Amino acid sequence: MKEETTYGHQELINQAIDYIHTHLHQTLSSEMLAMEMDMSIYHFHRLFKSYLQETISAYITRQRMERAVMYLQTRDLSLQELSEKVGYDTPQSFSKAFKRYFGFSPIAFRNTLPLVTAETTMAEDLSSIGLQEPEVLLFPTMHVAYIRIIGPYGEKESYERRWGSLCDFLKEHTLQSSATRWFGISFDDPTVTQKKRCRFYACASVPQKIKPSGVIGTLTIENGPYVVYTYRGSYKGLLRAYTYIYSKEKERLRNALSFEEYVTWSKDPSEQITKIYIPICLNQ
């Protein structure tokens, strides 16, 4: 019973985190989330904090502030637009919360950012970063099973263990085949988020939507246009690649998940091929 209870709790925490992440632009409260998870607010508070070592309100605030920083770094948005995207009613309430969290206003933060544009980054050519010329494609709707990893990106032991657990789940439920595709979704910027709190989803495509099961969650990558960059090299170079890509694609980004697909893996990092998918608007 204890193992089954823990398994069920993990499912609920997965669902709660995914709900928060996709509704940061809306009003969120402990009461609403507890109701969404069909739990008493007292039990939900205790469960959430025991798994994430943060209260619900602290977690939501952190996610909103870190999402705001991501937008400030990658998008040219007015304070009004930025406030709405991270769930604040007015620019004033957002600015006050941002300053309380970081110690300075969003405008002051934006002014500290280096002026990085597509023109300035062209000083680094694609090949020096390990990138090929991009292509634009329409990505189909795809269902994936994922396992969440919280901690420093690329930490060998935890990543190997979690990817192994995902593979075991797929094999146990006969979901893995030659058509299975492997993806990764990084939700946090390690230059902003504490490394121990960075969230990564190790994902595998599945032929149809499945029910969450314990540590295994599910999500759907919605169809739409993406610009796709092929990267060859060590995974340690992906952050540099993303920095280049976001600066170049800044004007046409749309609100959807960016993700990477692991096309080939090799013991020789120079032979590893990863495709980076960035959601874009085609009319810009």
Coordinates of C-alpha atoms in Angstrom, one line a residue:
M1 CA 0.0 0.0 0.0
K2 CA 2.8 2.4 0.9
E3 CA 4.4 1.9 -2.5
E4 CA 1.1 2.4 -4.3
T5 CA 0.4 5.5 -2.3
T6 CA 3.9 7.0 -3.2
Y7 CA 3.3 6.1 -6.8
G8 CA -0.1 8.0 -6.7
H9 CA 1.5 11.0 -5.0
Q10 CA 4.1 11.2 -7.7
E11 CA 1.4 11.3 -10.4
L12 CA -0.4 14.1 -8.6
I13 CA 2.8 16.1 -8.2
N14 CA 3.5 15.7 -11.9
Q15 CA 0.0 16.8 -12.8
A16 CA 0.2 19.8 -10.4
I17 CA 3.6 21.0 -11.8
D18 CA 2.4 20.6 -15.4
Y19 CA -0.8 22.5 -14.6
I20 CA 1.2 25.4 -13.0
H21 CA 3.6 25.5 -15.9
T22 CA 0.9 25.8 -18.5
H23 CA -1.3 28.3 -16.6
L24 CA 1.3 30.8 -15.3
H25 CA -0.5 33.5 -17.3
Q26 CA -3.7 32.9 -15.3
T27 CA -4.8 33.3 -11.7
L28 CA -3.3 30.5 -9.6
S29 CA -4.0 29.7 -6.0
S30 CA -3.4 26.9 -3.5
E31 CA -7.2 26.4 -3.2
M32 CA -7.6 26.1 -7.0
L33 CA -4.8 23.7 -7.4
A34 CA -5.9 21.5 -4.5
M35 CA -9.4 21.4 -6.1
E36 CA -7.9 20.5 -9.5
M37 CA -6.0 17.7 -7.9
D38 CA -9.1 16.6 -5.9
M39 CA -7.3 16.9 -2.6
S40 CA -7.8 18.8 0.7
I41 CA -5.7 22.0 0.7
Y42 CA -3.9 20.8 3.9
H43 CA -2.9 17.5 2.3
F44 CA -1.9 19.1 -1.0
H45 CA 0.3 21.7 0.8
R46 CA 2.1 19.0 2.7
L47 CA 2.6 16.7 -0.3
F48 CA 3.8 19.5 -2.5
K49 CA 6.4 20.7 -0.1
S50 CA 7.6 17.2 0.8
Y51 CA 8.4 16.5 -2.9
L52 CA 9.8 19.9 -4.0
Q53 CA 11.1 21.4 -0.8
E54 CA 9.1 24.6 -1.7
T55 CA 5.7 25.9 -0.7
I56 CA 3.2 26.1 -3.5
S57 CA 3.1 29.9 -3.4
A58 CA 7.0 30.1 -3.4
Y59 CA 7.1 27.7 -6.4
I60 CA 4.5 29.7 -8.4
T61 CA 6.3 33.0 -7.7
R62 CA 9.7 31.5 -8.7
Q63 CA 8.3 30.1 -11.9
R64 CA 6.7 33.4 -12.8
M65 CA 9.8 35.4 -12.1
E66 CA 12.1 33.0 -14.0
R67 CA 9.6 32.9 -16.9
A68 CA 9.7 36.8 -16.9
V69 CA 13.5 36.7 -17.1
M70 CA 13.4 34.3 -20.1
Y71 CA 11.0 36.7 -21.9
L72 CA 13.2 39.7 -21.1
Q73 CA 16.2 37.9 -22.6
T74 CA 14.5 36.6 -25.7
R75 CA 11.5 38.8 -26.5
D76 CA 10.8 42.5 -27.1
L77 CA 7.7 42.9 -25.0
S78 CA 6.1 45.9 -23.3
L79 CA 5.7 45.7 -19.5
Q80 CA 1.9 45.3 -20.1
E81 CA 2.5 42.3 -22.4
L82 CA 5.1 40.8 -20.0
S83 CA 2.8 41.2 -17.0
E84 CA 0.0 39.4 -18.7
K85 CA 2.2 36.5 -19.8
V86 CA 3.3 35.8 -16.3
G87 CA -0.1 36.2 -14.6
Y88 CA -0.1 39.8 -13.2
D89 CA -3.0 42.1 -13.5
T90 CA -1.0 45.3 -14.1
P91 CA 2.6 46.3 -15.0
Q92 CA 2.8 47.9 -11.6
S93 CA 2.0 44.8 -9.6
F94 CA 4.4 42.8 -11.8
S95 CA 7.2 45.3 -11.4
K96 CA 6.8 45.4 -7.7
A97 CA 6.9 41.6 -7.5
F98 CA 9.9 41.4 -9.8
K99 CA 11.8 44.0 -7.7
R100 CA 10.9 42.2 -4.5
Y101 CA 12.2 38.9 -5.8
F102 CA 15.4 40.1 -7.6
G103 CA 16.2 43.4 -5.9
F104 CA 15.8 45.5 -9.1
S105 CA 13.1 46.4 -11.5
P106 CA 12.5 44.6 -14.9
I107 CA 13.5 47.7 -16.7
A108 CA 16.8 47.9 -14.8
F109 CA 17.3 44.2 -15.5
R110 CA 16.7 44.7 -19.3
N111 CA 19.2 47.5 -19.3
T112 CA 21.9 45.3 -17.9
L113 CA 21.5 42.8 -20.8
P114 CA 24.2 42.8 -23.4
L115 CA 22.9 44.0 -26.8
V116 CA 22.8 40.7 -28.6
T117 CA 21.3 40.7 -32.1
A118 CA 21.3 38.4 -35.1
E119 CA 23.9 40.8 -36.6
T120 CA 26.3 40.7 -33.7
T121 CA 26.0 36.9 -33.3
M122 CA 26.8 36.4 -36.9
A123 CA 30.4 37.2 -35.9
E124 CA 30.2 33.6 -34.7
D125 CA 29.5 31.5 -37.8
L126 CA 27.2 28.5 -37.5
S127 CA 29.9 25.9 -38.0
S128 CA 32.0 27.3 -35.1
I129 CA 29.1 26.6 -32.8
G130 CA 28.4 23.2 -34.3
L131 CA 25.2 24.3 -36.1
Q132 CA 24.0 23.7 -39.7
E133 CA 21.8 26.0 -41.7
P134 CA 18.3 25.7 -40.3
E135 CA 15.1 24.5 -42.0
V136 CA 11.5 25.4 -41.3
L137 CA 9.0 22.6 -40.9
L138 CA 5.5 22.0 -39.6
F139 CA 5.8 19.6 -36.7
P140 CA 2.9 17.2 -36.3
T141 CA 1.0 16.7 -33.0
M142 CA 3.0 14.2 -31.0
H143 CA 2.3 12.5 -27.7
V144 CA 5.2 11.8 -25.4
A145 CA 5.9 10.0 -22.1
Y146 CA 8.3 11.8 -19.9
I147 CA 10.2 11.5 -16.7
R148 CA 11.1 14.6 -14.8
I149 CA 14.7 15.3 -13.6
I150 CA 15.3 18.1 -11.2
G151 CA 18.9 19.1 -10.6
P152 CA 22.0 20.3 -12.5
Y153 CA 21.6 19.8 -16.3
G154 CA 23.5 16.8 -17.6
E155 CA 24.4 15.3 -14.2
K156 CA 25.5 11.9 -15.3
E157 CA 24.2 9.6 -12.5
S158 CA 20.7 11.1 -12.2
Y159 CA 20.2 11.4 -16.0
E160 CA 21.3 7.8 -16.7
R161 CA 19.0 6.5 -13.9
R162 CA 16.0 8.5 -15.1
W163 CA 16.5 7.7 -18.8
G164 CA 16.8 4.0 -17.8
S165 CA 13.5 4.2 -15.9
L166 CA 11.8 5.7 -18.9
C167 CA 13.1 3.0 -21.2
D168 CA 12.0 0.3 -18.7
F169 CA 8.5 1.8 -18.6
L170 CA 8.3 1.8 -22.4
K171 CA 9.4 -1.8 -22.7
E172 CA 7.1 -2.9 -19.9
H173 CA 4.1 -1.4 -21.7
T174 CA 5.3 -2.4 -25.2
L175 CA 5.5 1.3 -26.2
Q176 CA 9.0 1.3 -27.6
S177 CA 9.7 0.5 -31.3
S178 CA 12.0 1.4 -34.1
A179 CA 9.8 4.5 -34.6
T180 CA 10.3 5.8 -31.1
R181 CA 11.8 9.3 -31.0
W182 CA 13.8 10.7 -28.1
F183 CA 13.4 14.3 -26.9
G184 CA 14.5 16.6 -24.1
I185 CA 12.8 19.7 -22.8
S186 CA 14.7 22.1 -20.6
F187 CA 12.4 24.5 -18.7
D188 CA 15.0 26.6 -16.9
D189 CA 17.9 28.9 -17.6
P190 CA 20.8 27.7 -15.4
T191 CA 22.2 31.3 -15.3
V192 CA 19.0 32.3 -13.5
T193 CA 17.6 29.3 -11.8
Q194 CA 19.6 27.6 -9.1
K195 CA 21.2 24.5 -10.6
K196 CA 19.7 22.2 -8.1
R197 CA 16.2 23.4 -9.2
C198 CA 16.6 23.2 -13.0
R199 CA 13.8 21.0 -14.6
F200 CA 14.4 18.7 -17.5
Y201 CA 12.0 16.3 -19.1
A202 CA 13.5 13.2 -20.7
C203 CA 10.8 12.2 -23.3
A204 CA 10.0 9.5 -25.7
S205 CA 7.3 9.6 -28.4
V206 CA 4.4 7.2 -27.9
P207 CA 1.8 6.1 -30.6
Q208 CA -1.2 7.4 -28.6
K209 CA -1.9 9.4 -25.5
I210 CA -1.4 7.3 -22.4
K211 CA -2.3 7.7 -18.7
P212 CA 0.3 9.1 -16.3
S213 CA 1.8 6.4 -14.1
G214 CA 3.8 7.2 -11.1
V215 CA 7.0 9.1 -12.0
I216 CA 6.0 8.8 -15.7
G217 CA 4.0 11.8 -17.0
T218 CA 2.5 12.5 -20.4
L219 CA 2.2 15.6 -22.5
T220 CA 1.4 16.6 -26.0
I221 CA 3.6 18.6 -28.3
E222 CA 1.1 20.6 -30.4
N223 CA 1.5 20.8 -34.1
G224 CA 2.8 24.0 -35.6
P225 CA 5.7 25.7 -37.4
Y226 CA 9.3 25.3 -36.1
V227 CA 12.7 26.4 -37.2
V228 CA 15.0 23.4 -36.8
Y229 CA 18.7 23.7 -36.2
T230 CA 20.9 20.6 -36.5
Y231 CA 23.7 20.6 -33.9
R232 CA 26.7 18.3 -33.9
G233 CA 28.8 18.1 -30.8
S234 CA 28.8 17.6 -27.0
Y235 CA 25.6 18.3 -25.1
K236 CA 27.7 20.8 -23.0
G237 CA 27.7 23.1 -26.1
L238 CA 23.9 23.2 -26.3
L239 CA 23.5 26.3 -24.1
R240 CA 25.8 28.3 -26.4
A241 CA 23.8 27.0 -29.4
Y242 CA 20.5 28.0 -27.8
T243 CA 21.9 31.5 -27.0
Y244 CA 22.8 32.0 -30.7
I245 CA 19.5 30.6 -32.0
Y246 CA 17.3 32.7 -29.7
S247 CA 19.1 35.9 -30.6
K248 CA 18.7 35.1 -34.3
E249 CA 15.0 34.1 -34.1
K250 CA 13.9 36.6 -31.5
E251 CA 11.5 38.5 -33.8
R252 CA 9.4 35.5 -34.8
L253 CA 9.2 33.4 -31.7
R254 CA 5.7 32.1 -30.7
N255 CA 4.5 30.8 -27.3
A256 CA 5.1 27.0 -27.4
L257 CA 7.7 24.6 -26.1
S258 CA 11.2 24.5 -27.5
F259 CA 12.7 21.1 -27.4
E260 CA 15.6 19.0 -28.7
E261 CA 15.6 15.6 -30.4
Y262 CA 18.5 13.2 -30.0
V263 CA 19.1 11.8 -33.4
T264 CA 22.3 9.9 -32.8
W265 CA 24.3 9.2 -29.7
S266 CA 28.0 8.3 -29.7
K267 CA 30.7 7.9 -27.1
D268 CA 32.6 10.4 -29.3
P269 CA 30.8 13.8 -28.5
S270 CA 31.8 15.2 -31.9
E271 CA 29.6 12.5 -33.5
Q272 CA 26.5 13.3 -31.5
I273 CA 23.7 14.8 -33.5
T274 CA 20.8 16.8 -31.9
K275 CA 18.0 18.7 -33.6
I276 CA 16.8 21.9 -31.8
Y277 CA 13.2 22.8 -32.4
I278 CA 12.2 26.5 -31.9
P279 CA 8.5 27.5 -32.3
I280 CA 8.1 30.4 -34.7
C281 CA 5.4 32.4 -36.4
L282 CA 5.5 32.1 -40.2
N283 CA 4.0 35.5 -40.9
Q284 CA 7.0 37.4 -39.5

